Coordinates of C-alpha atoms in Angstrom, one line a residue:
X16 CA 0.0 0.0 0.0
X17 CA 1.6 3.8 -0.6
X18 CA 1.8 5.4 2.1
X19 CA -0.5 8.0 0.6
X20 CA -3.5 6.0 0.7
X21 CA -3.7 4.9 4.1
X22 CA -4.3 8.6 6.1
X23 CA -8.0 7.4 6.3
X24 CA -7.4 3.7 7.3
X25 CA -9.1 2.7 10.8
X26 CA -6.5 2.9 13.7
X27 CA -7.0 -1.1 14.4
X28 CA -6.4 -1.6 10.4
X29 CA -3.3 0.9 10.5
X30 CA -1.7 -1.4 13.5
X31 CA -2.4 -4.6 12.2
X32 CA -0.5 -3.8 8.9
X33 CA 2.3 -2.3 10.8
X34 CA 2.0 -5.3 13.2
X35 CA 2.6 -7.7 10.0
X36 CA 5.0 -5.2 8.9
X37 CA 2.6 -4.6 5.8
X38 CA 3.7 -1.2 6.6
X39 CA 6.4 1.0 8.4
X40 CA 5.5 2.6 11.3
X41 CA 8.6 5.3 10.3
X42 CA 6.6 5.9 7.2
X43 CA 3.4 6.0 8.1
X44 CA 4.5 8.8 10.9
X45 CA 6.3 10.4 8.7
X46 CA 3.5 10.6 5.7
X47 CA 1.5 11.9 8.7
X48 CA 3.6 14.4 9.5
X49 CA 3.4 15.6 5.5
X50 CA -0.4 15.3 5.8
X51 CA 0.0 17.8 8.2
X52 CA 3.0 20.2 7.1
X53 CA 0.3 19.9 3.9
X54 CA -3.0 20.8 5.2
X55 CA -3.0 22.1 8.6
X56 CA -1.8 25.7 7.7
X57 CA -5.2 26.1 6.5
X58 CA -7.4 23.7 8.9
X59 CA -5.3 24.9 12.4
X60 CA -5.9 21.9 14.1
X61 CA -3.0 21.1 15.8
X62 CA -1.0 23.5 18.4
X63 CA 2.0 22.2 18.5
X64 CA 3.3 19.6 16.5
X65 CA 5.8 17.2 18.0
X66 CA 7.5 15.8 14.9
X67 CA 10.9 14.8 16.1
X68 CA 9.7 12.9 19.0
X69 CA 7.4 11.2 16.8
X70 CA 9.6 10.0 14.8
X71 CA 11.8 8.9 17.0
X72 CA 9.2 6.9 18.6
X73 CA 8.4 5.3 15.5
X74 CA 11.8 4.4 15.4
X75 CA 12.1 2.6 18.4
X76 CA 8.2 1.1 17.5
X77 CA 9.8 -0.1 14.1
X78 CA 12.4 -2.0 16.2
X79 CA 10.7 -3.5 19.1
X80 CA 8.2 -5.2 16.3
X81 CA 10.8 -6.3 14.1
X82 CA 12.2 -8.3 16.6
X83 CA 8.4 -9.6 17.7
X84 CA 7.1 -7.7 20.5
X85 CA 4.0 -6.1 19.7
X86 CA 3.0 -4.0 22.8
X87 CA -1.0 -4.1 21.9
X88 CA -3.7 -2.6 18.9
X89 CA -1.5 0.9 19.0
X90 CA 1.9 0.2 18.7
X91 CA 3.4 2.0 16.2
X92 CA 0.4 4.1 15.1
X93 CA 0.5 7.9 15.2
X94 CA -2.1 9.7 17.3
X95 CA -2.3 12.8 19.0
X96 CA -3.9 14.3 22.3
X97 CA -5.6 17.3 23.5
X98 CA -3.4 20.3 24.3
X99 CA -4.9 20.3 27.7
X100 CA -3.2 16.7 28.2
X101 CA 0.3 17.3 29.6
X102 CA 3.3 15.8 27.3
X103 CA 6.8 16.2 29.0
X104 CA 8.4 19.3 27.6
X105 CA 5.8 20.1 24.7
X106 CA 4.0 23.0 25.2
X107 CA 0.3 22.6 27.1
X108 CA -1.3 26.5 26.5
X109 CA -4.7 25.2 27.9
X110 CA -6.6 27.1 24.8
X111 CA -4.8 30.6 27.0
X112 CA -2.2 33.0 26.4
X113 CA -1.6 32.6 29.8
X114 CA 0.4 29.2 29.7
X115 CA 1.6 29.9 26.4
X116 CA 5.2 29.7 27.9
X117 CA 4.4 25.9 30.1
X118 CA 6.0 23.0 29.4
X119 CA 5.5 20.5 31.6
X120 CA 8.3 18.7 33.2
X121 CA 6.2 15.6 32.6
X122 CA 3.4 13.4 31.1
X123 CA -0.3 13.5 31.9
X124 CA -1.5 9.7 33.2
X125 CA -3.4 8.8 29.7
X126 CA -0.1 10.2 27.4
X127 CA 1.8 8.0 29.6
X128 CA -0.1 4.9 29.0
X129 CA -0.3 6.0 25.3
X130 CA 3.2 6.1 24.6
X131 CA 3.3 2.8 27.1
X132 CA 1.2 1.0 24.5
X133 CA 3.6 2.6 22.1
X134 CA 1.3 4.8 20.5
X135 CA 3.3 7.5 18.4
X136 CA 2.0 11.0 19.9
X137 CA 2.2 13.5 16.9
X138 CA 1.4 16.9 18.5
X139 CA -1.1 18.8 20.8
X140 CA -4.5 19.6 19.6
X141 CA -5.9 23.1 19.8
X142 CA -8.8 23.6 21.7
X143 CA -11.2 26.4 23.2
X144 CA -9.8 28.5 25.9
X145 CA -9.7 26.7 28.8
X146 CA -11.9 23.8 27.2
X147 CA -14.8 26.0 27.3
X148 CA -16.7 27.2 24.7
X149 CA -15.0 30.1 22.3
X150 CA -11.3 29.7 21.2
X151 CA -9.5 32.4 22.8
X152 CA -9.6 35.9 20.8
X153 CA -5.7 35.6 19.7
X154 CA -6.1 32.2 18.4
X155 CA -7.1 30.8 15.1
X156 CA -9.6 28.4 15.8
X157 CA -9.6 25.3 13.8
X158 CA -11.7 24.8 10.8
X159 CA -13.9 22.1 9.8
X160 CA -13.0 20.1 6.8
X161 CA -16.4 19.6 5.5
X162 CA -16.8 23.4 5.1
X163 CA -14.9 25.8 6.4
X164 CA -18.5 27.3 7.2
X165 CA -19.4 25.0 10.1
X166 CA -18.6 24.8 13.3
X167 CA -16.0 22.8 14.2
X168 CA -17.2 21.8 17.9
X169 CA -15.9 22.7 21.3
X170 CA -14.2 22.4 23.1
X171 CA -12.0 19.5 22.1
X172 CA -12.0 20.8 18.1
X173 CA -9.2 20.3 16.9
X174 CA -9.2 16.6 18.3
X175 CA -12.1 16.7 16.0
X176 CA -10.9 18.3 12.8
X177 CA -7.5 16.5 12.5
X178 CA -9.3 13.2 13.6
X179 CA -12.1 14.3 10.5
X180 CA -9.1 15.1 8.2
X181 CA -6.7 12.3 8.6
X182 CA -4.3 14.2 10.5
X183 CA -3.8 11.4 13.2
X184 CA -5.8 7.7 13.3
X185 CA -7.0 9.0 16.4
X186 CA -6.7 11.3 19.2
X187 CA -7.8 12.2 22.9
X188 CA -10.5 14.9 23.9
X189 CA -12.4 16.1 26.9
X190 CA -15.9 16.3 27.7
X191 CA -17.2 18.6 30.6
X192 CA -20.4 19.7 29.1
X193 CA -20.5 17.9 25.6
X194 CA -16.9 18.4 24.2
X195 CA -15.9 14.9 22.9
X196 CA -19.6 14.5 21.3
X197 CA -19.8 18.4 19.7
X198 CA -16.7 18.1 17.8
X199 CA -17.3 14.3 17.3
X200 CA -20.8 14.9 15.7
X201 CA -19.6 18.4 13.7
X202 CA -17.0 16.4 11.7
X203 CA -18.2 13.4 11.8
X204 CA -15.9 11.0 13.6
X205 CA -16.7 8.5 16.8
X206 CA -16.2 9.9 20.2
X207 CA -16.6 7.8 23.4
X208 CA -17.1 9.7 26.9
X209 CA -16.3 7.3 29.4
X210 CA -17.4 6.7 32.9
X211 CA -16.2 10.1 35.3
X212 CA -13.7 7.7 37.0
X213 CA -12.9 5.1 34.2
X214 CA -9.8 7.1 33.2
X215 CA -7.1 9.1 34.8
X216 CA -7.0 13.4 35.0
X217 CA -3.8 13.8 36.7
X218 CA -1.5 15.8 34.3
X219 CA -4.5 17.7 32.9
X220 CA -5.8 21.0 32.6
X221 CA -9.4 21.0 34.8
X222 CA -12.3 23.0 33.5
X223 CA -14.3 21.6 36.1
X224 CA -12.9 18.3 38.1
X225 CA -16.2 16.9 38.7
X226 CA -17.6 16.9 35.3
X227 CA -14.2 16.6 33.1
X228 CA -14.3 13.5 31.6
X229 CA -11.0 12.1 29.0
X230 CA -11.9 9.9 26.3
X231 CA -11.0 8.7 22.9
X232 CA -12.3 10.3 19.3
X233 CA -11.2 8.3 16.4
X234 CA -13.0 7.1 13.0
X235 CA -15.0 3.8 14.6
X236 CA -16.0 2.6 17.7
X237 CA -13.7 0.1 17.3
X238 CA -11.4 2.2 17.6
X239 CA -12.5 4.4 20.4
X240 CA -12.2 1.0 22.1
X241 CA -8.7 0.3 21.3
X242 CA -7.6 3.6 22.6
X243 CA -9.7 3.3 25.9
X244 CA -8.2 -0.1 27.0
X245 CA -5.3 1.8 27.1
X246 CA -5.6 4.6 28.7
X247 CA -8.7 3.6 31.6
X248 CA -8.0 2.4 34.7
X249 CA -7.1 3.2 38.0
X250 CA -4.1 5.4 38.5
X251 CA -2.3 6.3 42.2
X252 CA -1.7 9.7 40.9
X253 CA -5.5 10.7 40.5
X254 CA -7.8 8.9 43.7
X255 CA -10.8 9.9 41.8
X256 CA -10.4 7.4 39.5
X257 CA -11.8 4.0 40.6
X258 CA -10.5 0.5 41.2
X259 CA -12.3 -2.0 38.4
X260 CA -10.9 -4.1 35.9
X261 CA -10.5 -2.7 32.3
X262 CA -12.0 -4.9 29.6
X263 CA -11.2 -6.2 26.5
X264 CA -13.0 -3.4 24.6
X265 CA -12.3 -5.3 21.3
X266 CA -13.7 -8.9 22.5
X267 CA -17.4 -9.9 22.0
X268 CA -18.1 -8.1 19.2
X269 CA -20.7 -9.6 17.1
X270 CA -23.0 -8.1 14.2
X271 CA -26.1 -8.3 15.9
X272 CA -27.4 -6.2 19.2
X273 CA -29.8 -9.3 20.5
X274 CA -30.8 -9.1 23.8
X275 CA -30.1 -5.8 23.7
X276 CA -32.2 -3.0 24.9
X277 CA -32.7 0.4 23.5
X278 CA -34.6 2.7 25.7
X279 CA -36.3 6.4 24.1
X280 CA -37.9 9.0 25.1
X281 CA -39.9 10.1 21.9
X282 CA -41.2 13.5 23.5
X283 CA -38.0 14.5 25.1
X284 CA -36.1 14.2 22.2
X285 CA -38.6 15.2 19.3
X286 CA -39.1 18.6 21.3
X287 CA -37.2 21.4 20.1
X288 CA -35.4 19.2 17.6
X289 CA -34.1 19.8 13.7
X290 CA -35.1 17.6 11.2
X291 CA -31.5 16.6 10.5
X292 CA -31.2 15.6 14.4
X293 CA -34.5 13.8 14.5
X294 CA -34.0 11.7 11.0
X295 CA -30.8 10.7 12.4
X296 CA -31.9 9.4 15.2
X297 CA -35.2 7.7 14.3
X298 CA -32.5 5.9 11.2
X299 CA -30.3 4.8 14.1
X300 CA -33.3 3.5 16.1
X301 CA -34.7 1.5 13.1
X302 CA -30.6 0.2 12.6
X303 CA -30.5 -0.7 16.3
X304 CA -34.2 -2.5 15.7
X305 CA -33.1 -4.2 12.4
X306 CA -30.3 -5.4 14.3
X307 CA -32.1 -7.4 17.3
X308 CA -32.4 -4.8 19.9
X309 CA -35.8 -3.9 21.6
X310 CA -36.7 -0.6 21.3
X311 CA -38.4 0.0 24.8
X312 CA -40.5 3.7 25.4
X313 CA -39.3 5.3 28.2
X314 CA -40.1 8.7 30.4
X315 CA -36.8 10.4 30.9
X316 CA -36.4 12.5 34.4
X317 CA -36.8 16.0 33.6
X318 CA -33.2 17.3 32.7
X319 CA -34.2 20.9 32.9
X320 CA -33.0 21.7 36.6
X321 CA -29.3 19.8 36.4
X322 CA -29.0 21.9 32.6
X323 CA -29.4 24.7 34.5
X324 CA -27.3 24.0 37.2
X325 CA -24.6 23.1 34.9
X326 CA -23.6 26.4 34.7
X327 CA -23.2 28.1 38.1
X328 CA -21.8 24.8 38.9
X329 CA -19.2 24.4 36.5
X330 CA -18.4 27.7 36.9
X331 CA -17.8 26.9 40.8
X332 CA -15.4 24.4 39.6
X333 CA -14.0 27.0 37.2
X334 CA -13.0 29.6 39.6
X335 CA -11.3 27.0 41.9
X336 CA -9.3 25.7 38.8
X337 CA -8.6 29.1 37.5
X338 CA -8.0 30.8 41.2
X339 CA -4.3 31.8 40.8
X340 CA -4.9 33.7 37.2
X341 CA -8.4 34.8 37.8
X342 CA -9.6 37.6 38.5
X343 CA -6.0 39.0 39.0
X344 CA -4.6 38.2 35.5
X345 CA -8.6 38.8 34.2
X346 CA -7.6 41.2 30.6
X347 CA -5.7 38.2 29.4
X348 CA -8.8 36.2 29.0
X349 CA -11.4 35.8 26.9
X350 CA -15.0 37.7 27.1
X351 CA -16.8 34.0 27.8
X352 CA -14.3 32.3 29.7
X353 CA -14.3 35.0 32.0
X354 CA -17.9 35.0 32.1
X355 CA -17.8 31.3 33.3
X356 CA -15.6 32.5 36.2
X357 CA -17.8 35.6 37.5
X358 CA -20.7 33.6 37.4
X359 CA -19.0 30.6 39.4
X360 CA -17.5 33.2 41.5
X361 CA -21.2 34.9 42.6
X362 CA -22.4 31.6 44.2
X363 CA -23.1 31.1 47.9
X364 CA -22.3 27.6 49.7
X365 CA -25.9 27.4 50.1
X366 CA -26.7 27.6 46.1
X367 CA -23.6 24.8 46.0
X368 CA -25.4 23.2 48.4
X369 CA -28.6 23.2 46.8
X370 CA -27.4 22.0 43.3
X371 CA -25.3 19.1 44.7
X372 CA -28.5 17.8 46.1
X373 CA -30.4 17.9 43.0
X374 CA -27.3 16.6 41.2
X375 CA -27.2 13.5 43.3
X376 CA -31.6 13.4 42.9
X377 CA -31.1 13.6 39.2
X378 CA -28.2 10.8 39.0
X379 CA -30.2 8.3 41.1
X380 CA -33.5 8.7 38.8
X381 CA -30.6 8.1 35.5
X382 CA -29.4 4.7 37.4
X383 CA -33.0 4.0 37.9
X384 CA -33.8 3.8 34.3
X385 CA -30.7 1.4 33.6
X386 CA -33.1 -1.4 35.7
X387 CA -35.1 -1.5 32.8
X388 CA -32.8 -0.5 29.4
X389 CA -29.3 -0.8 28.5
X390 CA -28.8 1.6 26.5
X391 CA -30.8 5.4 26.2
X392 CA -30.4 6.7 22.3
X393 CA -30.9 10.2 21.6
X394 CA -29.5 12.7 19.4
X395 CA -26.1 14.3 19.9
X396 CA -27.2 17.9 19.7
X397 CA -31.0 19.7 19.0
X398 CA -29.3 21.1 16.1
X399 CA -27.7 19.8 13.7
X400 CA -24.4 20.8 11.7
X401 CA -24.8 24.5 13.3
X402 CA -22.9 27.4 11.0
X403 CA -20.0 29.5 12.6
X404 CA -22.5 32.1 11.8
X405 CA -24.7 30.6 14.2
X406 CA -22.6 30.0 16.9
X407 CA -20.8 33.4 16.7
X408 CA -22.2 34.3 20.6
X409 CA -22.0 30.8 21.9
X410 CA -19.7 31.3 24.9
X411 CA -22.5 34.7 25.7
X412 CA -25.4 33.4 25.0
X413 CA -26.8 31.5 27.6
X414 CA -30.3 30.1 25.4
X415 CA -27.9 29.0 22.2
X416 CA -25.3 27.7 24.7
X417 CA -28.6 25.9 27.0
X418 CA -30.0 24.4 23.8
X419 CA -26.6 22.7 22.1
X420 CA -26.4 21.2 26.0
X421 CA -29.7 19.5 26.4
X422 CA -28.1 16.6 25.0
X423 CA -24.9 16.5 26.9
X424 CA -24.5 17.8 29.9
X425 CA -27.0 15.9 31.7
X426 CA -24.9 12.3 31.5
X427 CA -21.6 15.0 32.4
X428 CA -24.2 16.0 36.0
X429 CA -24.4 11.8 36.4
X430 CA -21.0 11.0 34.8
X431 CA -22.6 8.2 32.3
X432 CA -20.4 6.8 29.7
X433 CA -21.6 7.8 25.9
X434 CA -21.0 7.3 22.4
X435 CA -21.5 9.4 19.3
X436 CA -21.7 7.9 16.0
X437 CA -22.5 10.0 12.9
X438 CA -25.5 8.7 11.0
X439 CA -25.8 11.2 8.4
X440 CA -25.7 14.4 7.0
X441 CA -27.6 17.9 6.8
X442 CA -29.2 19.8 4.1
X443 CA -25.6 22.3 4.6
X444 CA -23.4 18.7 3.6
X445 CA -22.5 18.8 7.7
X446 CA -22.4 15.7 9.3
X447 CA -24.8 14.4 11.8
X448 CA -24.8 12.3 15.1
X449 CA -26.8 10.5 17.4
X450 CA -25.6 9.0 20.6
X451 CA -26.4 6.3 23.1
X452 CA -25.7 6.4 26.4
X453 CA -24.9 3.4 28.7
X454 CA -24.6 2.3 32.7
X455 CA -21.5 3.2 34.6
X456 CA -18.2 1.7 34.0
X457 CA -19.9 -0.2 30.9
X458 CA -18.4 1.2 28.2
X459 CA -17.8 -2.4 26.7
X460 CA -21.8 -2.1 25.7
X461 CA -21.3 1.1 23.9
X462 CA -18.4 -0.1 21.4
X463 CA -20.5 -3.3 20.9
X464 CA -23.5 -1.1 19.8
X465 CA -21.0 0.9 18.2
X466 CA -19.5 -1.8 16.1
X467 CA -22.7 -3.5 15.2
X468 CA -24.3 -0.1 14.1
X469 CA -21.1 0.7 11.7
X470 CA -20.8 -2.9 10.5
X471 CA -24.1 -2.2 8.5
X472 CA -23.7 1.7 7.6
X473 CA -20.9 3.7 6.0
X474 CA -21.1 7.2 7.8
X475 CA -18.0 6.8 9.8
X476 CA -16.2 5.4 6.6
X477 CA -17.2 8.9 4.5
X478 CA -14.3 11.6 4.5
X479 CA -13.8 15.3 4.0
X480 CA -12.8 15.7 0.2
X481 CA -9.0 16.8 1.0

């Protein structure tokens, strides 16, 4: 195969040709690296790009499976992380001017177990400011490759675009209010929140350390799958994150979802919904159905209070994070970052108080619902494939900003583990996503219904023309 036909392979297919030494992992990184020296002047997706690591990385890959040690599905296969994630002496800015100048003096717990694996880390991705939702005002945000129109997704967008664009085979994001399944559903790649626990934060950035979540974004489920069985589990360096096993992600697949149930809430998520989100979503429904699973009517717990909540209490969280810059370094920031931290900032313990407790109310009725489904689908966002022009004021304006979250930030309030598959496009030639979301700590459900879903459609298989 030339090496310049293989940026859009699967990251599974990418190892097992390197692993059968089909293909170079020195070549493949460095055809990459082209890719990107090529197209990334114009799509600004990555912040820093780590080329001479890479490469040497890929070296030492090269060697260790020539002489028959594979180290698991990523050796040798170039990826890249979230700037947010720290990578010993490569630049982590955060999305801010602010830590422009930081370089950590070493690796977050997931880039760790990447290059562990012996994943090749290409670079940094760039991101919103602070992992919110604008891209701070001296930064070019990054562009999506469908159409330089559409949003790209926050906060974890340029995860999105170079994942999209075939800049890496996949890459690491973060998800605090719906910033793995934005980006993952604007350019149409696979984007798997795990559990709030499954995986490691120490060595990253916080927006807000009870509803940050780290998770793979990569072209399949499948794939999402290979890159969580590396990086979940229980780390010493972060006590948040919980003692279980990690699974074989990749075992028990099967083409089929029988004896699977798919629970949905017609009303909730027909109200206030696009066409484009709504078709997706009843075609992923009738897929699941075609495929075995019962589709089982359900009332979902009225998300309005915890959407709500998400605000003032992430901003909480946001003020704490950002307490040594904010307010006394306040002009270097953005207008809706810093809007984030006044708000958090105006709270009383007794408003804390009062939306922890309907937190943990809202969480239990979730689990409730898991008694009697094992899976909830519903779309990604209300809106589907949203223009720039659109979502010019989304860091300011609370109803645009309220709406895209309806869909997300609930199962950040209960820390539920999600999946976002694309399923089609809208009328604008954006793609569009649904989602299903499963019981804690089983993310092993959601790359099975993942897999089955994408053995029988081609949405995650259909590519920006570049």
């Amino acid at each position: 195969m030339a090496t310049t036909d293989l940026h859009y392979l699967g990251l599974v297919d990418v190892g097992q040709k390197i692993h059968a030494k089909e293909l170079s992992s020195v070549e493949v990184t460095k055809a990459m690296l082209g890719r990107i020296e090529q197209l990334d002047g114009k799509l600004k997706s990555y912040a820093y790009v780590m080329a001479e690591s890479a490469l040497a990385q890929a070296a030492a890959a090269e060697k260790e499976i020539a002489s028959g040690k594979v180290r698991g599905p990523l050796h040798g296969v170039p990826i890249a992380v979230k700037d947010l994630c720290w990578a010993k002496g490569a630049p982590a800015a955060h999305g801010m001017t602010i830590h422009q100048d930081f370089r950590p003096s070493e690796d977050a717990t997931v880039v760790a177990r990447l290059k562990d694996a012996g994943a090749i880390i290409l670079g940094k991705l760039q991101q919103t400011e602070g992992a919110y939702a604008d891209h701070h005002p001296k930064i070019d945000p990054p562009k999506n490759p469908w159409n330089a129109d559409l949003w790209p997704g926050a906060s974890s967008s340029g995860s999105g675009v170079a994942t999209a664009a075939g800049l890496c085979f996949g890459s690491l994001g973060t998800d605090t209010g719906g910033s793995i399944r934005f980006p993952s559903a604007a350019n149409g790649t696979t984007g798997l929140k795990p559990t709030w626990g499954r995986v490691s934060r120490y060595g990253a950035f916080e927006l807000a350390a009870t509803l940050d979540h780290i998770g793979p974004m990569a072209r399949s489920a499948v794939d999402c799958g290979a890159i969580l069985g590396v990086i979940a589990g229980q780390d010493p360096k972060d006590t948040t994150s919980v003692p279980l096993p990690v699974p074989d992600y990749l075992a028990d697949l099967s083409d089929n979802l029988r004896g699977v149930t798919i629970g949905v809430d017609r009303r909730w998520t027909s109200e206030g919904t696009d066409d484009a989100a709504a078709k997706v979503l009843g075609e992923g429904l009738r897929v699941g159905a075609d495929l075995g699973a019962k589709i089982k009517e359900i009332t979902f717990p009225d998300p309005k209070a915890v959407i709500d909540d998400w605000f003032p209490l992430c901003g909480i969280e946001v003020a704490v994070a950002h307490e040594e810059t904010y307010p006394s370094r306040m002009d270097e920031y953005g207008p809706a970052l810093a809007g984030l931290l006044d708000l958090g900032r105006q709270q009383s313990g007794m408003d804390y108080q009062k939306i922890v407790l309907r937190r943990e109310a809202f969480r239990g009725a979730v689990r409730l619902l898991f008694e009697a489904v094992d899976l909830i689908a519903l779309p990604a966002q209300a809106f589907a494939a949203p223009t720039l022009a659109k979502m010019g004021s989304l860091g300011e304006d609370a109803s645009l900003i309220a709406g895209l979250l309806r869909f997300t930030c609930p199962f950040d309030m209960t820390g539920s583990p999600t999946v976002t598959l694309p399923g089609g496009f809208a009328a604008n030639g954006g793609p569009v996503a649904f989602q299903f979301v499963g019981r804690h700590f089983d993310e092993a459900s959601l790359v099975r219904a993942g897999d089955a879903f994408q053995r029988v459609t081609d949405w995650h298989k259909r590519h920006p023309g570049i």
